[in-house]
Amino acid sequence: MTAPTAHTVLALDTSTPRCALAVGRVDAGVPTLLATDDTHAKGGRASRALSQRLALVMERARLEPSAITMVACGAGPGMFTGVRVAVATAKGIALGLGVPVLAVSTLAAVAHSTPAPTSAPRLALLDARRGEVYAGLYAPQRDGRLVASLEDCCRPLADVLAEVTAPCIALGPGVAPYMEPLTHAAVVTERHDLTGPTPDGLWRATVDALHREGPIDGRSLAAVYMRKSYAELGIHKPKRPFVKSPFVD
C-alpha cells in the first residue's frame, strides 16, 4: 500500500506498564506532534480505560476520529496481554475507519524515548523474565532517525552484551533489574526508571517506521511476541485442582 504525502496519525502502545498515546501529522515527510497522553500502572494495567484516553488525546488534538488517516501500533515485544490489547485496538480503529496501520517496534519506541544529544548507540531493554531480556540496539543518524544494528531479540543479557562492540546507552524498564552486569560491561545506564516508551518516543519511532517501511492493511497487523507464553511452555500450573462444573456435560 503506497502512503499518501500527508497523514494524520494516531499512535498507541500498551506493551509495557506505560500506556503511550500520540496524535500528529506527517506532511511531505515533515512531522508535527499535535497531542500526547500517557499513564503508568503497576501490574500492567495501564491499558485499562484505553478508549477514554484515546478520546482524550483526540480532544487535545482538536480532531474528530474521521480525521485519522493512519493508525500506528506498538506491536511489541512486551507484556503479552498489553501487546494483544494494542494490536486489537489498532485493528479495530483502522478497520472501522477504513485506514491502514503502521507496525512500530516497542523497543524502537523505547530507544527513541531519550532526548540525549549523543551519537552513542542506544540499547533498549525490556525485562522478559526467566533470565532473558527483550533487546534492540539502535544507532542514531544525523537526521535523528535510528537504525537497528542488532535486530530486536529475546535472549540472555550476556548474549546481547557479547554483540555490543562499542560504548552505548542502555535505557528502558529492563535496565533496573540488570544494573550490575550492565555496569560491569561499561554500559552507560540512562533512564533506568523508564517504565516504557514515552509518547514523544513513540511518535519519533512512528515517523521513523513510516519513512522506512510504510503502512499495511489493518488485517495484516500481527503481535510481536518473540517467544511462547508461560502457559504455552507449561510453566504456569493451576493454583487449585480442576473441578468440573456439574452444570456442564
mmCIF file of N, CA and C in Angstrom, residues 155-212:
data_model
loop_
_atom_site.group_PDB
_atom_site.id
_atom_site.type_symbol
_atom_site.label_atom_id
_atom_site.label_comp_id
_atom_site.label_asym_id
_atom_site.label_seq_id
_atom_site.Cartn_x
_atom_site.Cartn_y
_atom_site.Cartn_z
ATOM 1 N N ARG A 155 16.790 -12.700 24.431
ATOM 2 C CA ARG A 155 17.962 -13.521 24.736
ATOM 3 C C ARG A 155 18.473 -13.190 26.129
ATOM 4 N N PRO A 156 19.346 -14.031 26.697
ATOM 5 C CA PRO A 156 20.008 -13.656 27.946
ATOM 6 C C PRO A 156 20.822 -12.382 27.731
ATOM 7 N N LEU A 157 20.867 -11.521 28.727
ATOM 8 C CA LEU A 157 21.572 -10.252 28.584
ATOM 9 C C LEU A 157 23.042 -10.465 28.217
ATOM 10 N N ALA A 158 23.667 -11.500 28.768
ATOM 11 C CA ALA A 158 25.088 -11.755 28.471
ATOM 12 C C ALA A 158 25.297 -11.978 26.978
ATOM 13 N N ASP A 159 24.366 -12.669 26.334
ATOM 14 C CA ASP A 159 24.476 -12.907 24.892
ATOM 15 C C ASP A 159 24.330 -11.607 24.108
ATOM 16 N N VAL A 160 23.448 -10.738 24.590
ATOM 17 C CA VAL A 160 23.254 -9.444 23.927
ATOM 18 C C VAL A 160 24.508 -8.591 24.068
ATOM 19 N N LEU A 161 25.046 -8.520 25.291
ATOM 20 C CA LEU A 161 26.230 -7.688 25.534
ATOM 21 C C LEU A 161 27.446 -8.193 24.764
ATOM 22 N N ALA A 162 27.478 -9.483 24.461
ATOM 23 C CA ALA A 162 28.601 -10.041 23.699
ATOM 24 C C ALA A 162 28.641 -9.482 22.276
ATOM 25 N N GLU A 163 27.502 -8.969 21.806
ATOM 26 C CA GLU A 163 27.453 -8.416 20.454
ATOM 27 C C GLU A 163 27.558 -6.894 20.436
ATOM 28 N N VAL A 164 27.626 -6.285 21.614
ATOM 29 C CA VAL A 164 27.770 -4.828 21.698
ATOM 30 C C VAL A 164 29.258 -4.502 21.647
ATOM 31 N N THR A 165 29.701 -3.943 20.543
ATOM 32 C CA THR A 165 31.137 -3.734 20.330
ATOM 33 C C THR A 165 31.595 -2.301 20.580
ATOM 34 N N ALA A 166 30.648 -1.415 20.888
ATOM 35 C CA ALA A 166 31.012 -0.014 21.124
ATOM 36 C C ALA A 166 30.250 0.494 22.345
ATOM 37 N N PRO A 167 30.760 1.546 23.008
ATOM 38 C CA PRO A 167 30.039 2.121 24.138
ATOM 39 C C PRO A 167 28.617 2.506 23.729
ATOM 40 N N CYS A 168 27.668 2.204 24.593
ATOM 41 C CA CYS A 168 26.274 2.506 24.258
ATOM 42 C C CYS A 168 25.522 2.967 25.499
ATOM 43 N N ILE A 169 24.314 3.457 25.281
ATOM 44 C CA ILE A 169 23.440 3.909 26.356
ATOM 45 C C ILE A 169 22.304 2.916 26.489
ATOM 46 N N ALA A 170 22.145 2.333 27.667
ATOM 47 C CA ALA A 170 21.049 1.403 27.910
ATOM 48 C C ALA A 170 19.887 2.148 28.552
ATOM 49 N N LEU A 171 18.689 1.888 28.075
ATOM 50 C CA LEU A 171 17.525 2.540 28.653
ATOM 51 C C LEU A 171 16.307 1.642 28.513
ATOM 52 N N GLY A 172 15.326 1.876 29.395
ATOM 53 C CA GLY A 172 14.104 1.095 29.364
ATOM 54 C C GLY A 172 13.870 0.361 30.667
ATOM 55 N N PRO A 173 12.687 -0.249 30.820
ATOM 56 C CA PRO A 173 12.353 -0.946 32.068
ATOM 57 C C PRO A 173 13.183 -2.207 32.307
ATOM 58 N N GLY A 174 13.966 -2.641 31.319
ATOM 59 C CA GLY A 174 14.826 -3.795 31.526
ATOM 60 C C GLY A 174 16.183 -3.445 32.077
ATOM 61 N N VAL A 175 16.441 -2.158 32.332
ATOM 62 C CA VAL A 175 17.748 -1.739 32.842
ATOM 63 C C VAL A 175 17.875 -1.999 34.339
ATOM 64 N N ALA A 176 16.903 -1.565 35.109
ATOM 65 C CA ALA A 176 16.988 -1.659 36.577
ATOM 66 C C ALA A 176 17.279 -3.077 37.083
ATOM 67 N N PRO A 177 16.641 -4.128 36.547
ATOM 68 C CA PRO A 177 16.919 -5.477 37.065
ATOM 69 C C PRO A 177 18.328 -5.977 36.740
ATOM 70 N N TYR A 178 19.017 -5.307 35.815
ATOM 71 C CA TYR A 178 20.328 -5.794 35.375
ATOM 72 C C TYR A 178 21.413 -4.726 35.500
ATOM 73 N N MET A 179 21.271 -3.869 36.497
ATOM 74 C CA MET A 179 22.232 -2.775 36.671
ATOM 75 C C MET A 179 23.662 -3.293 36.852
ATOM 76 N N GLU A 180 23.836 -4.341 37.637
ATOM 77 C CA GLU A 180 25.189 -4.836 37.926
ATOM 78 C C GLU A 180 25.899 -5.342 36.669
ATOM 79 N N PRO A 181 25.305 -6.268 35.893
ATOM 80 C CA PRO A 181 26.021 -6.708 34.681
ATOM 81 C C PRO A 181 26.198 -5.603 33.647
ATOM 82 N N LEU A 182 25.246 -4.680 33.572
ATOM 83 C CA LEU A 182 25.387 -3.570 32.633
ATOM 84 C C LEU A 182 26.545 -2.665 33.029
ATOM 85 N N THR A 183 26.637 -2.361 34.327
ATOM 86 C CA THR A 183 27.737 -1.524 34.818
ATOM 87 C C THR A 183 29.071 -2.227 34.613
ATOM 88 N N HIS A 184 29.094 -3.525 34.873
ATOM 89 C CA HIS A 184 30.332 -4.301 34.707
ATOM 90 C C HIS A 184 30.772 -4.307 33.245
ATOM 91 N N ALA A 185 29.795 -4.258 32.332
ATOM 92 C CA ALA A 185 30.117 -4.249 30.903
ATOM 93 C C ALA A 185 30.408 -2.840 30.399
ATOM 94 N N ALA A 186 30.469 -1.866 31.330
ATOM 95 C CA ALA A 186 30.766 -0.467 30.999
ATOM 96 C C ALA A 186 29.722 0.137 30.076
ATOM 97 N N VAL A 187 28.464 -0.290 30.264
ATOM 98 C CA VAL A 187 27.361 0.298 29.509
ATOM 99 C C VAL A 187 26.771 1.435 30.340
ATOM 100 N N VAL A 188 26.608 2.592 29.743
ATOM 101 C CA VAL A 188 26.018 3.730 30.446
ATOM 102 C C VAL A 188 24.525 3.458 30.625
ATOM 103 N N THR A 189 24.060 3.513 31.871
ATOM 104 C CA THR A 189 22.648 3.230 32.130
ATOM 105 C C THR A 189 21.898 4.542 32.308
ATOM 106 N N GLU A 190 21.190 4.925 31.285
ATOM 107 C CA GLU A 190 20.414 6.160 31.321
ATOM 108 C C GLU A 190 18.929 5.812 31.336
ATOM 109 N N ARG A 191 18.144 6.624 32.035
ATOM 110 C CA ARG A 191 16.702 6.406 32.091
ATOM 111 C C ARG A 191 16.360 5.004 32.580
ATOM 112 N N HIS A 192 17.049 4.553 33.640
ATOM 113 C CA HIS A 192 16.752 3.230 34.180
ATOM 114 C C HIS A 192 15.390 3.198 34.865
ATOM 115 N N ASP A 193 14.792 4.383 35.082
ATOM 116 C CA ASP A 193 13.466 4.454 35.684
ATOM 117 C C ASP A 193 12.366 4.502 34.626
ATOM 118 N N LEU A 194 12.743 4.388 33.367
ATOM 119 C CA LEU A 194 11.779 4.449 32.272
ATOM 120 C C LEU A 194 10.929 3.185 32.287
ATOM 121 N N THR A 195 9.612 3.323 32.442
ATOM 122 C CA THR A 195 8.741 2.153 32.532
ATOM 123 C C THR A 195 8.184 1.718 31.179
ATOM 124 N N GLY A 196 8.550 2.435 30.135
ATOM 125 C CA GLY A 196 8.088 2.108 28.792
ATOM 126 C C GLY A 196 8.331 3.295 27.881
ATOM 127 N N PRO A 197 7.953 3.178 26.616
ATOM 128 C CA PRO A 197 8.171 4.301 25.700
ATOM 129 C C PRO A 197 7.364 5.524 26.098
ATOM 130 N N THR A 198 7.974 6.689 25.984
ATOM 131 C CA THR A 198 7.242 7.934 26.213
ATOM 132 C C THR A 198 6.396 8.220 24.971
ATOM 133 N N PRO A 199 5.367 9.068 25.083
ATOM 134 C CA PRO A 199 4.602 9.439 23.885
ATOM 135 C C PRO A 199 5.478 10.077 22.809
ATOM 136 N N ASP A 200 6.448 10.917 23.230
ATOM 137 C CA ASP A 200 7.361 11.521 22.261
ATOM 138 C C ASP A 200 8.208 10.451 21.569
ATOM 139 N N GLY A 201 8.684 9.475 22.361
ATOM 140 C CA GLY A 201 9.472 8.390 21.793
ATOM 141 C C GLY A 201 8.659 7.551 20.828
ATOM 142 N N LEU A 202 7.410 7.283 21.191
ATOM 143 C CA LEU A 202 6.519 6.532 20.303
ATOM 144 C C LEU A 202 6.294 7.299 19.003
ATOM 145 N N TRP A 203 6.114 8.613 19.105
ATOM 146 C CA TRP A 203 5.885 9.420 17.903
ATOM 147 C C TRP A 203 7.119 9.418 16.999
ATOM 148 N N ARG A 204 8.311 9.572 17.585
ATOM 149 C CA ARG A 204 9.525 9.570 16.767
ATOM 150 C C ARG A 204 9.732 8.206 16.099
ATOM 151 N N ALA A 205 9.438 7.129 16.832
ATOM 152 C CA ALA A 205 9.560 5.793 16.246
ATOM 153 C C ALA A 205 8.521 5.585 15.144
ATOM 154 N N THR A 206 7.347 6.181 15.303
ATOM 155 C CA THR A 206 6.302 6.094 14.287
ATOM 156 C C THR A 206 6.747 6.767 12.992
ATOM 157 N N VAL A 207 7.284 7.971 13.115
ATOM 158 C CA VAL A 207 7.763 8.703 11.936
ATOM 159 C C VAL A 207 8.884 7.925 11.262
ATOM 160 N N ASP A 208 9.774 7.358 12.074
ATOM 161 C CA ASP A 208 10.879 6.548 11.576
ATOM 162 C C ASP A 208 10.347 5.351 10.770
ATOM 163 N N ALA A 209 9.386 4.622 11.358
ATOM 164 C CA ALA A 209 8.823 3.436 10.701
ATOM 165 C C ALA A 209 8.068 3.813 9.431
ATOM 166 N N LEU A 210 7.429 4.968 9.433
ATOM 167 C CA LEU A 210 6.692 5.410 8.254
ATOM 168 C C LEU A 210 7.641 5.651 7.082
ATOM 169 N N HIS A 211 8.774 6.266 7.357
ATOM 170 C CA HIS A 211 9.755 6.526 6.307
ATOM 171 C C HIS A 211 10.428 5.232 5.840
ATOM 172 N N ARG A 212 10.620 4.306 6.782
ATOM 173 C CA ARG A 212 11.401 3.116 6.480
ATOM 174 C C ARG A 212 10.560 1.991 5.865
#
